[in-house]
mmCIF file of C-alpha atoms and ligand atoms in Angstrom:
data_model
loop_
_atom_site.group_PDB
_atom_site.id
_atom_site.type_symbol
_atom_site.label_atom_id
_atom_site.label_comp_id
_atom_site.label_asym_id
_atom_site.label_seq_id
_atom_site.Cartn_x
_atom_site.Cartn_y
_atom_site.Cartn_z
ATOM 1 C CA MET A 1 36.876 -58.283 11.921
ATOM 2 C CA ARG A 2 33.619 -58.195 11.654
ATOM 3 C CA TYR A 3 33.059 -54.691 11.395
ATOM 4 C CA ILE A 4 36.252 -53.672 9.531
ATOM 5 C CA ALA A 5 34.516 -56.023 7.471
ATOM 6 C CA GLU A 6 31.364 -53.991 7.001
ATOM 7 C CA ALA A 7 33.045 -51.205 6.822
ATOM 8 C CA VAL A 8 34.697 -52.421 3.581
ATOM 9 C CA GLU A 9 31.274 -53.711 2.647
ATOM 10 C CA ARG A 10 29.830 -50.473 2.808
ATOM 11 C CA GLY A 11 31.645 -48.853 -0.116
ATOM 12 C CA HIS A 12 33.471 -46.028 1.869
ATOM 13 C CA ILE A 13 35.927 -46.408 3.930
ATOM 14 C CA SER A 14 36.902 -43.100 4.026
ATOM 15 C CA GLY A 15 36.217 -40.709 7.079
ATOM 16 C CA ASP A 16 32.596 -39.387 8.854
ATOM 17 C CA GLY A 17 30.765 -42.883 8.206
ATOM 18 C CA HIS A 18 28.697 -44.937 10.077
ATOM 19 C CA TYR A 19 31.337 -46.223 11.851
ATOM 20 C CA THR A 20 32.775 -43.048 12.878
ATOM 21 C CA LYS A 21 29.302 -41.878 13.720
ATOM 22 C CA LEU A 22 28.883 -45.084 16.178
ATOM 23 C CA CYS A 23 31.906 -44.078 18.399
ATOM 24 C CA HIS A 24 30.292 -39.871 18.065
ATOM 25 C CA ALA A 25 27.360 -41.469 19.503
ATOM 26 C CA LEU A 26 28.755 -43.724 22.123
ATOM 27 C CA LEU A 27 31.597 -41.636 23.262
ATOM 28 C CA GLU A 28 29.203 -38.398 23.634
ATOM 29 C CA ARG A 29 27.362 -40.836 25.850
ATOM 30 C CA GLU A 30 29.483 -42.099 27.790
ATOM 31 C CA ALA A 31 32.310 -40.051 28.149
ATOM 32 C CA GLY A 32 30.092 -37.263 28.732
ATOM 33 C CA ALA A 33 31.197 -34.365 26.161
ATOM 34 C CA ASN A 34 29.014 -32.575 24.689
ATOM 35 C CA LYS A 35 30.436 -33.214 21.212
ATOM 36 C CA VAL A 36 32.785 -35.689 19.967
ATOM 37 C CA LEU A 37 34.972 -36.094 16.703
ATOM 38 C CA LEU A 38 37.229 -38.541 16.115
ATOM 39 C CA THR A 39 41.155 -37.821 15.146
ATOM 40 C CA THR A 40 43.906 -39.740 13.797
ATOM 41 C CA SER A 41 45.712 -39.208 17.267
ATOM 42 C CA CYS A 42 45.481 -37.395 19.977
ATOM 43 C CA THR A 43 48.163 -35.055 18.845
ATOM 44 C CA HIS A 44 46.449 -34.054 16.347
ATOM 45 C CA ALA A 45 43.531 -33.892 18.403
ATOM 46 C CA LEU A 46 45.772 -31.062 20.597
ATOM 47 C CA GLU A 47 46.644 -29.376 17.569
ATOM 48 C CA MET A 48 43.478 -28.790 16.970
ATOM 49 C CA SER A 49 42.528 -27.471 20.877
ATOM 50 C CA ALA A 50 45.649 -24.916 20.197
ATOM 51 C CA LEU A 51 44.032 -23.772 16.717
ATOM 52 C CA LEU A 52 40.605 -23.438 18.633
ATOM 53 C CA LEU A 53 41.802 -21.747 21.000
ATOM 54 C CA GLY A 54 43.358 -19.453 18.785
ATOM 55 C CA ILE A 55 46.845 -19.294 20.446
ATOM 56 C CA GLN A 56 49.311 -17.185 18.794
ATOM 57 C CA PRO A 57 53.597 -16.274 19.091
ATOM 58 C CA GLY A 58 54.242 -15.460 21.954
ATOM 59 C CA ASP A 59 51.195 -16.433 24.194
ATOM 60 C CA GLU A 60 52.239 -18.698 27.359
ATOM 61 C CA VAL A 61 50.784 -22.217 27.834
ATOM 62 C CA ILE A 62 51.214 -23.680 30.990
ATOM 63 C CA CYS A 63 51.586 -27.896 31.191
ATOM 64 C CA PRO A 64 53.266 -30.632 32.877
ATOM 65 C CA SER A 65 57.124 -31.237 32.974
ATOM 66 C CA PHE A 66 55.625 -34.819 33.055
ATOM 67 C CA THR A 67 54.144 -35.757 30.343
ATOM 68 C CA PHE A 68 54.281 -37.009 26.768
ATOM 69 C CA VAL A 69 55.613 -34.446 24.675
ATOM 70 C CA SER A 70 52.605 -33.542 22.006
ATOM 71 C CA THR A 71 50.745 -32.346 25.181
ATOM 72 C CA ILE A 72 53.018 -29.005 25.117
ATOM 73 C CA ASN A 73 54.672 -29.380 21.069
ATOM 74 C CA ALA A 74 50.566 -28.939 19.764
ATOM 75 C CA PHE A 75 50.934 -25.587 21.243
ATOM 76 C CA VAL A 76 54.553 -24.651 20.300
ATOM 77 C CA LEU A 77 53.884 -25.596 17.221
ATOM 78 C CA ARG A 78 51.700 -22.642 17.077
ATOM 79 C CA GLY A 79 54.571 -20.057 18.574
ATOM 80 C CA ALA A 80 52.943 -20.840 22.042
ATOM 81 C CA ARG A 81 56.173 -20.809 25.229
ATOM 82 C CA PRO A 82 55.539 -23.626 27.352
ATOM 83 C CA VAL A 83 55.453 -22.677 31.018
ATOM 84 C CA PHE A 84 56.279 -26.427 32.974
ATOM 85 C CA VAL A 85 54.707 -26.705 36.266
ATOM 86 C CA ASP A 86 55.924 -29.601 38.777
ATOM 87 C CA ALA A 87 54.186 -32.554 39.926
ATOM 88 C CA ARG A 88 53.060 -33.706 43.300
ATOM 89 C CA ALA A 89 54.853 -36.316 44.788
ATOM 90 C CA ASP A 90 52.179 -38.529 45.408
ATOM 91 C CA THR A 91 49.773 -38.916 42.227
ATOM 92 C CA PHE A 92 52.536 -37.596 39.908
ATOM 93 C CA ASN A 93 49.792 -35.007 38.759
ATOM 94 C CA LEU A 94 50.351 -31.372 37.965
ATOM 95 C CA ASP A 95 51.164 -29.782 41.267
ATOM 96 C CA GLU A 96 47.851 -27.521 41.801
ATOM 97 C CA SER A 97 49.564 -25.307 44.467
ATOM 98 C CA SER A 98 52.146 -24.236 42.292
ATOM 99 C CA LEU A 99 50.110 -22.938 39.371
ATOM 100 C CA GLU A 100 48.515 -19.963 40.549
ATOM 101 C CA ALA A 101 52.170 -18.457 40.562
ATOM 102 C CA ALA A 102 52.523 -19.728 36.752
ATOM 103 C CA ILE A 103 49.928 -17.472 35.585
ATOM 104 C CA THR A 104 50.747 -14.510 33.933
ATOM 105 C CA PRO A 105 49.276 -11.614 31.611
ATOM 106 C CA ARG A 106 50.055 -13.996 28.395
ATOM 107 C CA THR A 107 48.723 -17.149 29.891
ATOM 108 C CA LYS A 108 46.546 -18.681 27.079
ATOM 109 C CA ALA A 109 45.814 -21.757 28.395
ATOM 110 C CA ILE A 110 46.060 -25.018 30.832
ATOM 111 C CA LEU A 111 47.048 -27.994 30.131
ATOM 112 C CA LEU A 112 46.551 -31.359 32.345
ATOM 113 C CA VAL A 113 47.406 -34.501 31.985
ATOM 114 C CA HIS A 114 45.299 -37.062 34.615
ATOM 115 C CA TYR A 115 48.136 -39.790 35.328
ATOM 116 C CA GLY A 116 47.508 -42.835 34.634
ATOM 117 C CA GLY A 117 43.470 -41.973 34.675
ATOM 118 C CA VAL A 118 43.865 -40.426 38.257
ATOM 119 C CA ALA A 119 42.793 -37.209 37.787
ATOM 120 C CA CYS A 120 44.352 -34.348 38.924
ATOM 121 C CA ASN A 121 42.549 -31.909 42.018
ATOM 122 C CA MET A 122 40.056 -30.284 39.994
ATOM 123 C CA ASP A 123 38.522 -29.034 42.961
ATOM 124 C CA VAL A 124 41.218 -26.436 42.965
ATOM 125 C CA ILE A 125 42.795 -26.111 39.584
ATOM 126 C CA VAL A 126 39.042 -25.212 37.547
ATOM 127 C CA PRO A 127 38.628 -22.101 40.037
ATOM 128 C CA ILE A 128 41.905 -21.182 39.602
ATOM 129 C CA ALA A 129 41.666 -21.415 35.495
ATOM 130 C CA ALA A 130 38.007 -20.081 35.832
ATOM 131 C CA ARG A 131 39.224 -16.682 38.432
ATOM 132 C CA HIS A 132 41.581 -15.950 35.774
ATOM 133 C CA GLY A 133 39.434 -16.743 32.737
ATOM 134 C CA ILE A 134 41.619 -18.898 30.896
ATOM 135 C CA PRO A 135 40.548 -21.848 29.434
ATOM 136 C CA LEU A 136 41.533 -25.309 30.819
ATOM 137 C CA VAL A 137 41.873 -28.334 28.146
ATOM 138 C CA GLU A 138 42.659 -31.938 29.674
ATOM 139 C CA ASP A 139 44.844 -34.148 27.376
ATOM 140 C CA ASN A 140 42.735 -37.188 28.730
ATOM 141 C CA ALA A 141 44.969 -39.789 27.139
ATOM 142 C CA HIS A 142 44.806 -41.832 30.352
ATOM 143 C CA GLY A 143 41.758 -41.292 31.252
ATOM 144 C CA LEU A 144 38.809 -42.608 29.601
ATOM 145 C CA PHE A 145 35.677 -43.611 31.331
ATOM 146 C CA ALA A 146 37.376 -42.506 35.000
ATOM 147 C CA ARG A 147 35.810 -39.960 37.174
ATOM 148 C CA TYR A 148 36.853 -37.622 39.313
ATOM 149 C CA LYS A 149 33.937 -37.175 42.283
ATOM 150 C CA GLY A 150 31.982 -38.802 40.075
ATOM 151 C CA GLN A 151 31.845 -36.670 36.978
ATOM 152 C CA ARG A 152 33.915 -38.515 34.224
ATOM 153 C CA LEU A 153 37.035 -36.780 33.614
ATOM 154 C CA GLY A 154 37.941 -34.678 29.926
ATOM 155 C CA THR A 155 34.123 -32.648 30.975
ATOM 156 C CA PHE A 156 36.091 -30.323 32.806
ATOM 157 C CA GLY A 157 38.069 -28.319 30.617
ATOM 158 C CA VAL A 158 36.273 -26.148 27.406
ATOM 159 C CA MET A 159 37.824 -29.280 25.328
ATOM 160 C CA ALA A 160 39.636 -32.623 26.074
ATOM 161 C CA THR A 161 41.865 -34.804 24.078
ATOM 162 C CA GLN A 162 41.591 -38.595 23.854
ATOM 163 C CA SER A 163 44.091 -41.259 22.315
ATOM 164 C CA PHE A 164 43.480 -44.610 20.698
ATOM 165 C CA HIS A 165 46.983 -45.309 20.199
ATOM 166 C CA GLU A 166 48.050 -49.397 20.804
ATOM 167 C CA THR A 167 50.163 -48.025 24.291
ATOM 168 C CA LYS A 168 46.132 -47.434 25.556
ATOM 169 C CA ASN A 169 43.383 -48.368 27.209
ATOM 170 C CA PHE A 170 41.294 -48.716 24.009
ATOM 171 C CA HIS A 171 42.700 -48.292 20.978
ATOM 172 C CA CYS A 172 42.550 -48.619 16.985
ATOM 173 C CA GLY A 173 46.235 -48.719 16.445
ATOM 174 C CA GLU A 174 46.520 -44.773 15.878
ATOM 175 C CA GLY A 175 43.347 -42.477 16.377
ATOM 176 C CA GLY A 176 42.150 -40.324 19.083
ATOM 177 C CA ALA A 177 39.220 -38.202 19.824
ATOM 178 C CA LEU A 178 38.610 -34.062 20.411
ATOM 179 C CA LEU A 179 35.666 -33.844 23.312
ATOM 180 C CA ILE A 180 34.252 -30.763 23.226
ATOM 181 C CA ASN A 181 32.567 -29.833 26.151
ATOM 182 C CA ASP A 182 32.205 -25.467 25.636
ATOM 183 C CA MET A 183 29.765 -25.968 22.404
ATOM 184 C CA GLN A 184 31.214 -21.955 21.440
ATOM 185 C CA TYR A 185 34.290 -24.197 20.098
ATOM 186 C CA ALA A 186 31.644 -26.974 18.033
ATOM 187 C CA GLU A 187 31.401 -25.255 14.315
ATOM 188 C CA ARG A 188 35.466 -24.221 14.109
ATOM 189 C CA ALA A 189 36.066 -27.765 15.474
ATOM 190 C CA GLU A 190 34.457 -29.475 12.370
ATOM 191 C CA ILE A 191 35.887 -27.200 10.329
ATOM 192 C CA ILE A 192 39.930 -27.354 11.146
ATOM 193 C CA ARG A 193 39.422 -31.121 10.926
ATOM 194 C CA GLU A 194 37.782 -30.998 7.431
ATOM 195 C CA LYS A 195 40.241 -29.184 5.982
ATOM 196 C CA GLY A 196 39.636 -26.024 6.564
ATOM 197 C CA THR A 197 35.925 -26.416 5.002
ATOM 198 C CA ASN A 198 32.497 -26.325 6.048
ATOM 199 C CA ARG A 199 31.939 -29.919 4.423
ATOM 200 C CA SER A 200 30.603 -31.020 7.827
ATOM 201 C CA ARG A 201 27.317 -28.652 7.100
ATOM 202 C CA PHE A 202 27.323 -29.444 3.522
ATOM 203 C CA PHE A 203 26.868 -32.881 4.384
ATOM 204 C CA ARG A 204 24.051 -32.327 6.970
ATOM 205 C CA GLY A 205 22.454 -30.334 3.944
ATOM 206 C CA GLN A 206 22.688 -27.130 6.080
ATOM 207 C CA VAL A 207 24.863 -24.922 3.355
ATOM 208 C CA ASP A 208 24.553 -26.420 -0.795
ATOM 209 C CA LYS A 209 27.765 -26.395 -1.397
ATOM 210 C CA TYR A 210 31.079 -26.228 0.542
ATOM 211 C CA THR A 211 34.200 -24.075 0.574
ATOM 212 C CA TRP A 212 37.291 -22.911 1.847
ATOM 213 C CA VAL A 213 36.026 -21.078 5.072
ATOM 214 C CA ASP A 214 38.986 -21.135 7.939
ATOM 215 C CA VAL A 215 42.336 -22.443 8.579
ATOM 216 C CA GLY A 216 42.693 -26.244 8.948
ATOM 217 C CA SER A 217 44.341 -29.905 8.289
ATOM 218 C CA SER A 218 42.728 -33.427 7.508
ATOM 219 C CA TYR A 219 42.310 -34.436 11.026
ATOM 220 C CA LEU A 220 39.226 -37.599 10.117
ATOM 221 C CA PRO A 221 40.467 -41.234 10.645
ATOM 222 C CA SER A 222 38.945 -43.488 8.409
ATOM 223 C CA GLU A 223 35.885 -46.023 8.736
ATOM 224 C CA ILE A 224 38.314 -48.763 9.022
ATOM 225 C CA LEU A 225 40.077 -47.371 12.162
ATOM 226 C CA ALA A 226 36.521 -46.370 13.477
ATOM 227 C CA ALA A 227 35.399 -49.905 12.786
ATOM 228 C CA PHE A 228 38.417 -51.661 15.056
ATOM 229 C CA LEU A 229 37.706 -48.880 17.899
ATOM 230 C CA TYR A 230 34.337 -49.195 17.890
ATOM 231 C CA ALA A 231 34.540 -52.973 18.855
ATOM 232 C CA GLN A 232 37.116 -51.619 21.159
ATOM 233 C CA LEU A 233 34.537 -48.911 22.651
ATOM 234 C CA GLU A 234 31.626 -52.068 23.221
ATOM 235 C CA SER A 235 34.106 -54.023 25.339
ATOM 236 C CA ARG A 236 35.205 -50.999 27.625
ATOM 237 C CA ASP A 237 33.449 -53.472 30.801
ATOM 238 C CA GLU A 238 35.135 -56.204 29.605
ATOM 239 C CA ILE A 239 38.466 -54.496 29.276
ATOM 240 C CA GLN A 240 38.268 -51.899 32.194
ATOM 241 C CA GLY A 241 37.123 -55.119 33.772
ATOM 242 C CA LYS A 242 40.367 -56.953 33.581
ATOM 243 C CA ARG A 243 42.836 -54.287 33.758
ATOM 244 C CA GLN A 244 41.079 -53.303 37.028
ATOM 245 C CA ARG A 245 41.746 -57.020 38.540
ATOM 246 C CA ILE A 246 45.632 -56.794 36.880
ATOM 247 C CA TRP A 247 45.739 -53.370 39.144
ATOM 248 C CA GLN A 248 44.395 -54.792 41.978
ATOM 249 C CA ARG A 249 46.824 -57.855 42.128
ATOM 250 C CA TYR A 250 49.682 -55.576 41.602
ATOM 251 C CA HIS A 251 48.829 -53.297 44.216
ATOM 252 C CA ASP A 252 47.749 -56.229 46.755
ATOM 253 C CA GLY A 253 50.511 -58.088 46.198
ATOM 254 C CA LEU A 254 53.240 -55.408 46.398
ATOM 255 C CA SER A 255 51.680 -52.635 48.969
ATOM 256 C CA ALA A 256 53.698 -54.185 52.208
ATOM 257 C CA TRP A 257 57.028 -55.269 49.711
ATOM 258 C CA ALA A 258 56.675 -51.617 48.779
ATOM 259 C CA ASP A 259 56.485 -49.955 51.996
ATOM 260 C CA ARG A 260 59.080 -52.099 53.864
ATOM 261 C CA TYR A 261 61.889 -50.761 51.327
ATOM 262 C CA ASP A 262 60.845 -47.357 50.887
ATOM 263 C CA VAL A 263 59.073 -47.606 47.023
ATOM 264 C CA GLN A 264 56.361 -45.424 46.776
ATOM 265 C CA LEU A 265 52.891 -46.540 44.603
ATOM 266 C CA GLN A 266 50.871 -43.984 42.980
ATOM 267 C CA ALA A 267 48.391 -42.906 45.219
ATOM 268 C CA VAL A 268 45.118 -42.929 43.767
ATOM 269 C CA PRO A 269 42.626 -40.312 46.181
ATOM 270 C CA ALA A 270 39.350 -41.377 47.335
ATOM 271 C CA ASN A 271 37.328 -39.343 45.276
ATOM 272 C CA CYS A 272 38.941 -40.949 42.448
ATOM 273 C CA GLU A 273 37.407 -43.526 39.972
ATOM 274 C CA GLN A 274 40.699 -43.506 38.091
ATOM 275 C CA ALA A 275 41.203 -46.102 34.416
ATOM 276 C CA TYR A 276 43.370 -48.440 35.661
ATOM 277 C CA HIS A 277 46.323 -47.296 32.481
ATOM 278 C CA VAL A 278 49.186 -48.184 33.817
ATOM 279 C CA PHE A 279 50.693 -49.537 37.499
ATOM 280 C CA ALA A 280 53.830 -47.084 38.756
ATOM 281 C CA LEU A 281 55.661 -47.030 41.188
ATOM 282 C CA VAL A 282 58.884 -44.935 42.530
ATOM 283 C CA MET A 283 62.617 -46.798 43.449
ATOM 284 C CA PRO A 284 64.231 -44.550 46.407
ATOM 285 C CA SER A 285 67.226 -43.916 43.583
ATOM 286 C CA LEU A 286 68.545 -44.011 39.921
ATOM 287 C CA GLU A 287 70.031 -46.457 40.787
ATOM 288 C CA THR A 288 68.167 -48.973 42.680
ATOM 289 C CA ARG A 289 65.516 -48.139 39.472
ATOM 290 C CA GLN A 290 68.163 -49.381 37.289
ATOM 291 C CA ARG A 291 68.947 -52.212 39.006
ATOM 292 C CA LEU A 292 65.680 -53.699 39.107
ATOM 293 C CA ILE A 293 64.928 -52.625 35.630
ATOM 294 C CA ALA A 294 67.856 -55.316 34.889
ATOM 295 C CA HIS A 295 67.197 -57.915 37.166
ATOM 296 C CA LEU A 296 63.080 -58.096 36.266
ATOM 297 C CA LYS A 297 64.872 -58.726 32.128
ATOM 298 C CA ALA A 298 66.739 -61.329 33.433
ATOM 299 C CA GLN A 299 64.001 -62.787 34.664
ATOM 300 C CA GLY A 300 62.283 -62.329 30.696
ATOM 301 C CA ILE A 301 60.339 -59.348 32.361
ATOM 302 C CA LEU A 302 59.584 -56.074 30.606
ATOM 303 C CA SER A 303 59.071 -52.936 33.038
ATOM 304 C CA VAL A 304 59.677 -49.412 31.975
ATOM 305 C CA PHE A 305 60.420 -46.355 33.220
ATOM 306 C CA HIS A 306 58.113 -42.688 32.095
ATOM 307 C CA TYR A 307 58.333 -39.618 31.105
ATOM 308 C CA LEU A 308 61.587 -37.759 30.943
ATOM 309 C CA PRO A 309 61.651 -34.310 32.371
ATOM 310 C CA LEU A 310 60.332 -31.958 29.694
ATOM 311 C CA HIS A 311 61.853 -29.219 30.936
ATOM 312 C CA LEU A 312 65.042 -30.416 30.662
ATOM 313 C CA SER A 313 64.829 -32.064 26.833
ATOM 314 C CA ASP A 314 66.602 -30.466 24.608
ATOM 315 C CA MET A 315 63.658 -28.156 23.526
ATOM 316 C CA GLY A 316 62.988 -27.805 27.182
ATOM 317 C CA ARG A 317 66.070 -25.964 27.812
ATOM 318 C CA GLN A 318 65.652 -23.689 24.579
ATOM 319 C CA TYR A 319 62.664 -22.403 26.378
ATOM 320 C CA GLY A 320 65.101 -21.969 29.514
ATOM 321 C CA GLY A 321 64.300 -25.143 31.564
ATOM 322 C CA GLN A 322 66.747 -26.105 34.384
ATOM 323 C CA PRO A 323 67.586 -28.810 36.446
ATOM 324 C CA GLY A 324 65.510 -27.945 39.390
ATOM 325 C CA ASP A 325 63.200 -26.255 38.001
ATOM 326 C CA CYS A 326 60.573 -29.359 38.742
ATOM 327 C CA PRO A 327 62.218 -31.516 41.184
ATOM 328 C CA VAL A 328 59.734 -33.738 41.753
ATOM 329 C CA THR A 329 59.217 -34.340 37.876
ATOM 330 C CA GLU A 330 62.489 -34.989 37.974
ATOM 331 C CA ARG A 331 63.152 -37.556 40.901
ATOM 332 C CA LEU A 332 60.115 -39.192 38.982
ATOM 333 C CA GLY A 333 62.123 -39.139 35.425
ATOM 334 C CA ASP A 334 64.953 -40.675 37.429
ATOM 335 C CA CYS A 335 62.752 -43.275 39.999
ATOM 336 C CA LEU A 336 59.552 -44.195 38.101
ATOM 337 C CA LEU A 337 59.209 -47.869 37.000
ATOM 338 C CA ARG A 338 55.956 -49.087 35.896
ATOM 339 C CA LEU A 339 55.391 -53.343 35.913
ATOM 340 C CA PRO A 340 54.019 -55.222 32.566
ATOM 341 C CA PHE A 341 50.422 -54.273 32.407
ATOM 342 C CA TYR A 342 48.078 -55.444 29.045
ATOM 343 C CA ASN A 343 44.821 -56.640 29.150
ATOM 344 C CA ASP A 344 45.551 -60.174 28.710
ATOM 345 C CA LEU A 345 48.246 -60.563 31.602
ATOM 346 C CA SER A 346 47.521 -63.670 33.336
ATOM 347 C CA ALA A 347 47.446 -63.760 37.076
ATOM 348 C CA ALA A 348 50.394 -66.796 37.157
ATOM 349 C CA ASP A 349 52.543 -64.164 35.068
ATOM 350 C CA GLN A 350 51.699 -61.495 37.582
ATOM 351 C CA ASP A 351 52.363 -63.629 39.954
ATOM 352 C CA ALA A 352 55.635 -64.302 38.400
ATOM 353 C CA VAL A 353 56.696 -60.394 38.057
ATOM 354 C CA ILE A 354 55.678 -59.697 41.931
ATOM 355 C CA ALA A 355 58.032 -62.859 42.997
ATOM 356 C CA ALA A 356 60.562 -61.524 40.821
ATOM 357 C CA MET A 357 60.151 -57.798 42.882
ATOM 358 C CA GLU A 358 60.181 -59.599 46.008
ATOM 359 C CA SER A 359 63.573 -61.292 45.022
ATOM 360 C CA PHE A 360 65.477 -57.924 44.453
ATOM 361 C CA ASP A 361 68.052 -57.862 46.414
ATOM 362 C CA GLY A 362 69.862 -54.628 45.054
ATOM 363 C CA TRP A 363 68.939 -51.739 47.287
ATOM 364 C CA MET A 364 72.389 -50.631 48.557
HETATM 365 C C1 PLP B 1 49.848 -41.160 24.384
HETATM 366 C C2 PLP B 1 49.976 -40.088 24.697
HETATM 367 C C3 PLP B 1 49.907 -38.569 23.456
HETATM 368 C C4 PLP B 1 49.959 -39.300 22.463
HETATM 369 O O1 PLP B 1 48.864 -39.991 21.706
HETATM 370 P P1 PLP B 1 48.476 -40.479 20.085
HETATM 371 O O2 PLP B 1 47.536 -40.588 19.854
HETATM 372 O O3 PLP B 1 49.862 -41.259 19.699
HETATM 373 O O4 PLP B 1 49.405 -39.323 19.310
HETATM 374 C C5 PLP B 1 49.610 -37.515 24.163
HETATM 375 N N1 PLP B 1 49.473 -37.124 25.705
HETATM 376 C C6 PLP B 1 49.386 -38.216 26.473
HETATM 377 C C7 PLP B 1 49.281 -37.774 28.107
HETATM 378 C C8 PLP B 1 49.575 -39.566 26.474
HETATM 379 O O5 PLP B 1 49.979 -40.563 26.965
#
């Protein structure tokens, strides 16, 4: 509230002021990207990446089917055709063993999502993208500050996107960021974000007037949002510490139970420092998942499923998606469940959730 009041008192609450600059500097330092631009959402950062990569009608873009609609919609908006790849059964991330077979001469980008902030298998994916000369974009909405073999997620692709939507670990209600690693995209990113003008260069004194130079839109968040976000980012260790404790308590409390009933918890490979964005488990069947949701609901506990397979959505079917194309994703759509997970979830409430899970007897 203090930062928001200060932003207002500064007299300019449009974008790219004091707090936006503080957020950019903090994210460049702590997330390890060469250049960061706050945006109005992760969806808009994805739209920027599709513009920056020059996606045209008829281009193909590879992406997981197990993701949020924005990952691919931003590219479909430019006329791209989605090519969906299945998920791994253990981490729920894009199955790297199916990646190469999805590449064609029309492939213009590979999109990745690090589900729950657990990294994809970058040791395999990065060389495949490099060998084919296809730019990699990380939709890192779940994975800010997480690492793979010590390297920050969001720094493997030519660019990456973050979400600061209220449902994410750090937020400002609605917001996002574009992280640019390959600096050949940096100047054009500023222009696209500023309605296709070179206004950013004008403010830096590099040109004496600004003008329309390219396509673009308005992707800058207000200083009020940046002020809120800066406080969140400053509190990153406290927030992540809480989330780590919550994740660990579920994991410790439910591992034996999961083994006993053939329930699968999301795997976190040893080389991943994850972001603790979700606690997800896979029930043995759609029926048991639905019964567990109802059982928890009867005790006042809200549990939720996650992504419905994009290849089977109305839009996905228009691009030829068929049942059976991505069997692991279809199973995750049917069987995956997320437990209550928010920063101030108390240990006592978590123990009540765990006890409610243990009392579930709807297996048959
Ligand atoms: C939340 C989310 C988005 C969209 O974020 P917005 O900031 O709401 O646009 C995109 N991709 C993934 C993987 C997400 O989880």
